[in-house]
mmCIF file of C-alpha atoms and ligand atoms in Angstrom:
data_model
loop_
_atom_site.group_PDB
_atom_site.id
_atom_site.type_symbol
_atom_site.label_atom_id
_atom_site.label_comp_id
_atom_site.label_asym_id
_atom_site.label_seq_id
_atom_site.Cartn_x
_atom_site.Cartn_y
_atom_site.Cartn_z
ATOM 1 C CA MET Z 1 -16.828 95.478 175.536
ATOM 2 C CA PHE Z 2 -13.953 93.002 175.644
ATOM 3 C CA LEU Z 3 -11.304 95.724 175.388
ATOM 4 C CA ASN Z 4 -12.351 97.379 178.637
ATOM 5 C CA GLY Z 5 -9.246 98.338 180.596
ATOM 6 C CA LYS Z 6 -6.979 98.031 177.561
ATOM 7 C CA ARG Z 7 -5.116 100.949 176.007
ATOM 8 C CA ALA Z 8 -4.979 100.905 172.214
ATOM 9 C CA LEU Z 9 -2.654 103.170 170.252
ATOM 10 C CA VAL Z 10 -3.529 103.509 166.575
ATOM 11 C CA THR Z 11 -1.020 105.505 164.544
ATOM 12 C CA GLY Z 12 -2.404 107.577 161.699
ATOM 13 C CA SER Z 13 -5.920 107.462 163.126
ATOM 14 C CA THR Z 14 -7.234 110.920 162.317
ATOM 15 C CA SER Z 15 -8.428 109.648 158.933
ATOM 16 C CA GLY Z 16 -9.317 106.627 156.826
ATOM 17 C CA ILE Z 17 -8.526 103.102 157.987
ATOM 18 C CA GLY Z 18 -6.893 104.148 161.259
ATOM 19 C CA LEU Z 19 -9.928 106.162 162.280
ATOM 20 C CA ALA Z 20 -12.219 103.215 161.550
ATOM 21 C CA ILE Z 21 -10.008 100.972 163.718
ATOM 22 C CA ALA Z 22 -9.948 103.568 166.512
ATOM 23 C CA ARG Z 23 -13.754 103.814 166.399
ATOM 24 C CA ALA Z 24 -14.114 100.029 166.521
ATOM 25 C CA TYR Z 25 -11.728 99.726 169.496
ATOM 26 C CA ALA Z 26 -13.489 102.539 171.373
ATOM 27 C CA ALA Z 27 -16.804 100.736 170.760
ATOM 28 C CA GLU Z 28 -15.267 97.670 172.466
ATOM 29 C CA GLY Z 29 -14.314 99.750 175.504
ATOM 30 C CA ALA Z 30 -10.626 100.426 174.810
ATOM 31 C CA GLU Z 31 -8.956 103.612 175.939
ATOM 32 C CA VAL Z 32 -7.849 104.895 172.550
ATOM 33 C CA VAL Z 33 -4.846 107.061 171.750
ATOM 34 C CA LEU Z 34 -5.198 108.763 168.388
ATOM 35 C CA ASN Z 35 -2.271 109.948 166.292
ATOM 36 C CA GLY Z 36 -2.027 111.792 162.998
ATOM 37 C CA PHE Z 37 -2.520 115.192 161.458
ATOM 38 C CA GLY Z 38 -5.621 117.157 160.600
ATOM 39 C CA ASP Z 39 -7.867 120.053 161.452
ATOM 40 C CA ALA Z 40 -7.550 120.814 165.188
ATOM 41 C CA ALA Z 41 -11.291 121.319 165.756
ATOM 42 C CA GLU Z 42 -12.119 118.054 163.943
ATOM 43 C CA ILE Z 43 -9.526 116.152 166.002
ATOM 44 C CA GLU Z 44 -10.974 117.638 169.193
ATOM 45 C CA ARG Z 45 -14.427 116.486 168.074
ATOM 46 C CA LEU Z 46 -13.077 112.976 167.403
ATOM 47 C CA CYS Z 47 -11.476 112.829 170.853
ATOM 48 C CA ALA Z 48 -14.806 113.780 172.435
ATOM 49 C CA GLU Z 49 -16.671 111.214 170.281
ATOM 50 C CA LEU Z 50 -14.323 108.374 171.200
ATOM 51 C CA GLY Z 51 -13.319 109.453 174.709
ATOM 52 C CA ALA Z 52 -9.802 109.389 173.272
ATOM 53 C CA ARG Z 53 -6.570 111.327 173.626
ATOM 54 C CA HIS Z 54 -4.666 112.633 170.611
ATOM 55 C CA VAL Z 55 -0.889 112.845 170.250
ATOM 56 C CA GLY Z 56 0.006 114.524 166.964
ATOM 57 C CA ALA Z 57 3.635 113.416 166.695
ATOM 58 C CA ASP Z 58 5.331 113.294 163.286
ATOM 59 C CA LEU Z 59 6.310 109.642 162.897
ATOM 60 C CA THR Z 60 8.743 110.219 160.057
ATOM 61 C CA ARG Z 61 11.132 111.262 162.840
ATOM 62 C CA THR Z 62 12.468 108.751 165.370
ATOM 63 C CA GLN Z 63 12.160 111.434 168.027
ATOM 64 C CA GLY Z 64 8.522 111.935 167.041
ATOM 65 C CA VAL Z 65 7.829 108.233 167.622
ATOM 66 C CA GLU Z 66 9.585 108.402 170.988
ATOM 67 C CA GLU Z 67 7.485 111.427 171.982
ATOM 68 C CA LEU Z 68 4.323 109.582 170.944
ATOM 69 C CA MET Z 69 5.179 106.487 172.993
ATOM 70 C CA GLU Z 70 6.123 108.589 176.013
ATOM 71 C CA ALA Z 71 2.869 110.575 175.839
ATOM 72 C CA ALA Z 72 0.722 107.478 175.184
ATOM 73 C CA GLY Z 73 2.071 105.513 178.178
ATOM 74 C CA PRO Z 74 2.124 101.686 178.209
ATOM 75 C CA VAL Z 75 0.001 100.289 175.384
ATOM 76 C CA ASP Z 76 -1.718 96.892 175.267
ATOM 77 C CA VAL Z 77 -2.761 97.054 171.618
ATOM 78 C CA LEU Z 78 -0.459 98.699 169.107
ATOM 79 C CA VAL Z 79 -1.684 99.335 165.572
ATOM 80 C CA ASN Z 80 0.997 100.537 163.177
ATOM 81 C CA ASN Z 81 -1.184 102.153 160.578
ATOM 82 C CA ALA Z 82 0.199 105.575 159.629
ATOM 83 C CA GLY Z 83 1.293 105.628 156.029
ATOM 84 C CA MET Z 84 1.789 107.733 152.955
ATOM 85 C CA GLN Z 85 2.172 107.144 149.241
ATOM 86 C CA HIS Z 86 3.991 108.716 146.315
ATOM 87 C CA VAL Z 87 3.622 107.614 142.698
ATOM 88 C CA ALA Z 88 6.439 108.265 140.199
ATOM 89 C CA PRO Z 89 8.748 106.328 137.873
ATOM 90 C CA VAL Z 90 11.872 105.156 139.679
ATOM 91 C CA GLU Z 91 14.222 107.456 137.744
ATOM 92 C CA SER Z 92 12.280 110.546 138.806
ATOM 93 C CA PHE Z 93 11.187 109.306 142.244
ATOM 94 C CA PRO Z 94 12.237 112.097 144.639
ATOM 95 C CA PRO Z 95 14.824 110.728 147.125
ATOM 96 C CA GLU Z 96 13.239 112.729 149.951
ATOM 97 C CA LYS Z 97 9.902 110.978 149.246
ATOM 98 C CA TRP Z 98 11.676 107.610 149.401
ATOM 99 C CA ASP Z 99 13.184 108.522 152.770
ATOM 100 C CA ALA Z 100 9.883 109.809 154.184
ATOM 101 C CA ILE Z 101 7.869 106.773 153.030
ATOM 102 C CA LEU Z 102 10.414 104.310 154.401
ATOM 103 C CA ALA Z 103 10.517 106.271 157.674
ATOM 104 C CA LEU Z 104 6.746 106.423 158.165
ATOM 105 C CA ASN Z 105 5.526 103.188 156.573
ATOM 106 C CA LEU Z 106 8.325 100.978 157.938
ATOM 107 C CA SER Z 107 10.792 102.450 160.444
ATOM 108 C CA ALA Z 108 8.078 104.006 162.639
ATOM 109 C CA ALA Z 109 6.652 100.513 163.206
ATOM 110 C CA PHE Z 110 10.033 99.273 164.423
ATOM 111 C CA HIS Z 111 10.328 102.207 166.822
ATOM 112 C CA THR Z 112 6.776 101.892 168.223
ATOM 113 C CA ALA Z 113 7.264 98.147 168.647
ATOM 114 C CA ARG Z 114 10.625 98.369 170.400
ATOM 115 C CA LEU Z 115 9.095 100.839 172.867
ATOM 116 C CA ALA Z 116 5.780 99.012 173.353
ATOM 117 C CA VAL Z 117 7.121 95.473 173.747
ATOM 118 C CA PRO Z 118 8.630 95.674 177.271
ATOM 119 C CA HIS Z 119 5.210 96.400 178.850
ATOM 120 C CA MET Z 120 3.486 93.723 176.744
ATOM 121 C CA LYS Z 121 6.095 91.123 177.705
ATOM 122 C CA ALA Z 122 5.972 92.084 181.382
ATOM 123 C CA GLN Z 123 2.198 91.623 181.549
ATOM 124 C CA GLY Z 124 2.188 88.549 179.287
ATOM 125 C CA TRP Z 125 -0.373 89.966 176.853
ATOM 126 C CA GLY Z 126 -0.275 92.232 173.868
ATOM 127 C CA ARG Z 127 -1.434 92.689 170.325
ATOM 128 C CA ILE Z 128 0.570 94.250 167.516
ATOM 129 C CA ILE Z 129 -1.257 94.795 164.248
ATOM 130 C CA CYS Z 130 0.293 96.381 161.202
ATOM 131 C CA THR Z 131 -1.759 97.800 158.381
ATOM 132 C CA ALA Z 132 0.379 96.499 155.542
ATOM 133 C CA SER Z 133 -1.181 96.315 152.075
ATOM 134 C CA ALA Z 134 -1.713 94.049 149.093
ATOM 135 C CA HIS Z 135 1.532 95.789 148.161
ATOM 136 C CA SER Z 136 3.237 93.803 150.946
ATOM 137 C CA LEU Z 137 2.722 90.760 148.700
ATOM 138 C CA ALA Z 138 2.629 92.094 145.143
ATOM 139 C CA ALA Z 139 4.145 95.064 143.360
ATOM 140 C CA SER Z 140 2.781 97.773 141.101
ATOM 141 C CA PRO Z 141 4.863 100.041 138.887
ATOM 142 C CA PHE Z 142 5.693 103.591 140.049
ATOM 143 C CA LYS Z 143 5.372 102.733 143.768
ATOM 144 C CA SER Z 144 8.965 101.763 144.570
ATOM 145 C CA ALA Z 145 9.114 103.199 148.090
ATOM 146 C CA TYR Z 146 5.638 102.089 149.116
ATOM 147 C CA VAL Z 147 6.066 98.514 147.874
ATOM 148 C CA ALA Z 148 9.519 98.240 149.481
ATOM 149 C CA ALA Z 149 8.215 99.576 152.802
ATOM 150 C CA LYS Z 150 5.147 97.328 152.773
ATOM 151 C CA HIS Z 151 7.176 94.199 151.967
ATOM 152 C CA GLY Z 152 9.451 95.323 154.814
ATOM 153 C CA ILE Z 153 6.692 95.711 157.371
ATOM 154 C CA ALA Z 154 5.409 92.232 156.519
ATOM 155 C CA GLY Z 155 8.875 90.878 157.331
ATOM 156 C CA LEU Z 156 9.216 92.927 160.503
ATOM 157 C CA THR Z 157 5.824 91.653 161.692
ATOM 158 C CA LYS Z 158 6.945 88.029 161.231
ATOM 159 C CA VAL Z 159 10.052 88.687 163.312
ATOM 160 C CA LEU Z 160 7.965 90.266 166.083
ATOM 161 C CA ALA Z 161 5.621 87.278 165.975
ATOM 162 C CA LEU Z 162 8.486 84.840 166.502
ATOM 163 C CA GLU Z 163 10.234 86.864 169.195
ATOM 164 C CA LEU Z 164 7.068 87.438 171.229
ATOM 165 C CA ALA Z 165 5.251 84.142 170.693
ATOM 166 C CA GLU Z 166 6.009 82.809 174.178
ATOM 167 C CA HIS Z 167 4.964 86.015 175.896
ATOM 168 C CA GLY Z 168 1.248 86.101 175.082
ATOM 169 C CA VAL Z 169 1.868 88.745 172.433
ATOM 170 C CA THR Z 170 0.812 88.294 168.811
ATOM 171 C CA ALA Z 171 1.884 90.288 165.762
ATOM 172 C CA ASN Z 172 -0.041 90.194 162.501
ATOM 173 C CA CYS Z 173 -0.529 92.182 159.315
ATOM 174 C CA ILE Z 174 -3.774 93.176 157.692
ATOM 175 C CA SER Z 175 -3.296 93.775 153.989
ATOM 176 C CA PRO Z 176 -6.096 95.675 152.311
ATOM 177 C CA GLY Z 177 -6.471 96.212 148.608
ATOM 178 C CA TYR Z 178 -7.752 99.634 147.558
ATOM 179 C CA VAL Z 179 -9.788 101.400 150.239
ATOM 180 C CA TRP Z 180 -11.304 104.761 149.285
ATOM 181 C CA THR Z 181 -9.449 107.130 151.645
ATOM 182 C CA PRO Z 182 -7.465 110.374 151.163
ATOM 183 C CA LEU Z 183 -4.331 108.232 150.612
ATOM 184 C CA VAL Z 184 -5.889 106.741 147.475
ATOM 185 C CA GLU Z 185 -7.596 109.924 146.308
ATOM 186 C CA ASN Z 186 -4.335 111.881 146.593
ATOM 187 C CA GLN Z 187 -2.406 109.479 144.365
ATOM 188 C CA ILE Z 188 -4.790 109.892 141.441
ATOM 189 C CA PRO Z 189 -3.174 113.059 139.957
ATOM 190 C CA ASP Z 190 0.353 111.549 139.999
ATOM 191 C CA THR Z 191 -0.944 108.277 138.561
ATOM 192 C CA MET Z 192 -2.696 110.226 135.801
ATOM 193 C CA ALA Z 193 0.664 111.861 134.998
ATOM 194 C CA ALA Z 194 2.750 108.659 135.281
ATOM 195 C CA ARG Z 195 0.389 106.668 133.055
ATOM 196 C CA GLY Z 196 -1.064 109.391 130.819
ATOM 197 C CA MET Z 197 -4.621 108.583 131.895
ATOM 198 C CA THR Z 198 -7.766 110.475 132.906
ATOM 199 C CA ARG Z 199 -9.082 110.330 136.481
ATOM 200 C CA GLU Z 200 -11.838 107.898 135.448
ATOM 201 C CA GLU Z 201 -9.307 105.656 133.679
ATOM 202 C CA VAL Z 202 -7.082 105.585 136.780
ATOM 203 C CA ILE Z 203 -10.023 104.511 138.945
ATOM 204 C CA SER Z 204 -11.299 101.806 136.608
ATOM 205 C CA LYS Z 205 -8.094 100.643 134.816
ATOM 206 C CA VAL Z 206 -5.527 100.960 137.627
ATOM 207 C CA LEU Z 207 -7.295 100.841 140.978
ATOM 208 C CA LEU Z 208 -10.403 98.707 140.554
ATOM 209 C CA ASP Z 209 -8.743 96.649 137.839
ATOM 210 C CA LYS Z 210 -6.636 95.060 140.592
ATOM 211 C CA GLN Z 211 -9.660 93.910 142.568
ATOM 212 C CA PRO Z 212 -11.678 91.089 141.022
ATOM 213 C CA THR Z 213 -14.731 92.339 142.954
ATOM 214 C CA ARG Z 214 -14.294 95.706 141.174
ATOM 215 C CA LYS Z 215 -15.278 97.397 144.423
ATOM 216 C CA PHE Z 216 -13.328 99.399 146.965
ATOM 217 C CA VAL Z 217 -12.779 97.794 150.369
ATOM 218 C CA GLN Z 218 -14.481 99.651 153.236
ATOM 219 C CA PRO Z 219 -12.410 100.913 156.205
ATOM 220 C CA GLU Z 220 -14.894 99.252 158.569
ATOM 221 C CA GLU Z 221 -14.072 95.837 157.066
ATOM 222 C CA VAL Z 222 -10.422 96.337 157.984
ATOM 223 C CA ALA Z 223 -11.447 97.521 161.463
ATOM 224 C CA ALA Z 224 -13.573 94.416 162.052
ATOM 225 C CA LEU Z 225 -10.534 92.185 161.476
ATOM 226 C CA ALA Z 226 -8.396 94.408 163.708
ATOM 227 C CA VAL Z 227 -10.956 93.840 166.486
ATOM 228 C CA PHE Z 228 -11.056 90.081 165.900
ATOM 229 C CA LEU Z 229 -7.260 89.838 166.140
ATOM 230 C CA CYS Z 230 -7.427 91.282 169.674
ATOM 231 C CA GLY Z 231 -9.792 88.597 170.946
ATOM 232 C CA ASP Z 232 -9.095 85.296 172.694
ATOM 233 C CA ALA Z 233 -10.166 83.388 169.580
ATOM 234 C CA ALA Z 234 -7.165 84.914 167.787
ATOM 235 C CA GLN Z 235 -4.561 84.070 170.432
ATOM 236 C CA ASN Z 236 -2.885 81.533 168.125
ATOM 237 C CA ILE Z 237 -3.020 83.731 165.035
ATOM 238 C CA ASN Z 238 0.545 84.946 164.977
ATOM 239 C CA GLY Z 239 2.772 86.100 162.144
ATOM 240 C CA ALA Z 240 -0.108 86.025 159.667
ATOM 241 C CA ASN Z 241 -0.717 88.442 156.841
ATOM 242 C CA TYR Z 242 -4.439 88.659 156.140
ATOM 243 C CA THR Z 243 -5.490 90.081 152.806
ATOM 244 C CA ILE Z 244 -8.755 91.985 152.413
ATOM 245 C CA ASP Z 245 -8.375 92.732 148.735
ATOM 246 C CA GLY Z 246 -11.349 91.258 146.901
ATOM 247 C CA GLY Z 247 -9.084 88.568 145.451
ATOM 248 C CA TRP Z 248 -6.291 90.812 144.064
ATOM 249 C CA THR Z 249 -3.393 88.726 145.410
ATOM 250 C CA ALA Z 250 -5.103 85.421 144.565
ATOM 251 C CA GLU Z 251 -4.348 85.993 140.886
HETATM 252 P P1 NAD C 1 -5.193 108.242 155.138
HETATM 253 O O1 NAD C 1 -4.417 109.216 154.313
HETATM 254 O O2 NAD C 1 -6.676 108.351 155.206
HETATM 255 O O3 NAD C 1 -4.631 108.221 156.643
HETATM 256 C C1 NAD C 1 -3.262 108.315 156.918
HETATM 257 C C2 NAD C 1 -3.103 108.690 158.365
HETATM 258 O O4 NAD C 1 -1.691 108.801 158.641
HETATM 259 C C3 NAD C 1 -3.724 110.044 158.713
HETATM 260 O O5 NAD C 1 -4.242 110.003 160.019
HETATM 261 C C4 NAD C 1 -2.525 110.976 158.645
HETATM 262 O O6 NAD C 1 -2.682 112.174 159.397
HETATM 263 C C5 NAD C 1 -1.454 110.075 159.228
HETATM 264 N N1 NAD C 1 -0.118 110.531 158.916
HETATM 265 C C6 NAD C 1 0.375 110.936 157.708
HETATM 266 N N2 NAD C 1 1.653 111.325 157.839
HETATM 267 C C7 NAD C 1 1.984 111.140 159.153
HETATM 268 C C8 NAD C 1 3.153 111.369 159.909
HETATM 269 N N3 NAD C 1 4.274 111.870 159.337
HETATM 270 N N4 NAD C 1 3.145 111.076 161.230
HETATM 271 C C9 NAD C 1 2.016 110.605 161.821
HETATM 272 N N5 NAD C 1 0.880 110.376 161.150
HETATM 273 C C10 NAD C 1 0.865 110.641 159.836
HETATM 274 O O7 NAD C 1 -4.748 106.829 154.590
HETATM 275 P P2 NAD C 1 -5.348 105.347 154.744
HETATM 276 O O8 NAD C 1 -5.697 104.901 153.386
HETATM 277 O O9 NAD C 1 -6.331 105.240 155.834
HETATM 278 O O10 NAD C 1 -3.997 104.575 155.130
HETATM 279 C C11 NAD C 1 -3.766 103.983 156.393
HETATM 280 C C12 NAD C 1 -2.813 102.830 156.201
HETATM 281 O O11 NAD C 1 -3.435 101.861 155.378
HETATM 282 C C13 NAD C 1 -1.497 103.195 155.521
HETATM 283 O O12 NAD C 1 -0.419 102.495 156.131
HETATM 284 C C14 NAD C 1 -1.703 102.720 154.109
HETATM 285 O O13 NAD C 1 -0.499 102.424 153.462
HETATM 286 C C15 NAD C 1 -2.540 101.484 154.351
HETATM 287 N N6 NAD C 1 -3.283 101.020 153.194
HETATM 288 C C16 NAD C 1 -4.188 101.822 152.580
HETATM 289 C C17 NAD C 1 -4.885 101.347 151.475
HETATM 290 C C18 NAD C 1 -5.882 102.176 150.744
HETATM 291 O O14 NAD C 1 -6.282 101.770 149.641
HETATM 292 N N7 NAD C 1 -6.344 103.291 151.274
HETATM 293 C C19 NAD C 1 -4.631 100.054 151.017
HETATM 294 C C20 NAD C 1 -3.711 99.256 151.675
HETATM 295 C C21 NAD C 1 -3.037 99.759 152.769
#
């Protein structure tokens, strides 16, 4: 229970990867703050399961991030995980989707970090972890906003790592390949339209084709690394971008 006495905020933790990270932190004794949308009764059940609080702020809005940070209080571990996807050719990519994806997948991480850092610096300890993506290192067609935002968050994380290195605070990215979550499931219909494929073809020829293992990554595998990065053994891991992608970005 090495996270006893530590407060961990995981954005976008009502589902998928964020929920797995929140569960893993709670299992290590952290006081977890959940964020994200979902069914109210299910979120209440999750809070009871994890002994957590939930703040449902909309992080596409700067004010929403500020409300989240105010309600959370000082955080020791910050995981910028909330994200969304939209799949469309660039000429028909809706500008409002571009704005929302950049706001949530990139700008929200700047705003959480700027508000979390003063406490981390003052106490001389902190961990910032960003769920980036294999798309922080490599591109795919029809994902202009997502790829731009994920390359951006990888850069932002390096800057945080350099600025905070002397203050006992580390900042790192975890970059999964395809993990079977609602974010992936929801992009299948648009990918079918953009590429003229069936659902089965999208799964085997677009998603799993990227991963030499031909298997989806499990959320718990991402969570295990997020736990490791909080430990003393990871105190000199700073500014790194760890892939968990079955070999996708090795090609
Ligand atoms: P998910 O859809 O299961 O979870 C997304 C979470 O973000 C949910 O809790 C949702 O409620 C929350 N969220 C959505 N819009 C929000 C908003 N406006 N404000 C606050 N919260 C909001 O998705 P996931 O696959 O678990 O994705 C989590 C992160 O992992 C994302 O940053 C995603 O880009 C990244 N990622 C996912 C995969 C994958 O294959 N699933 C791969 C690489 C990276």
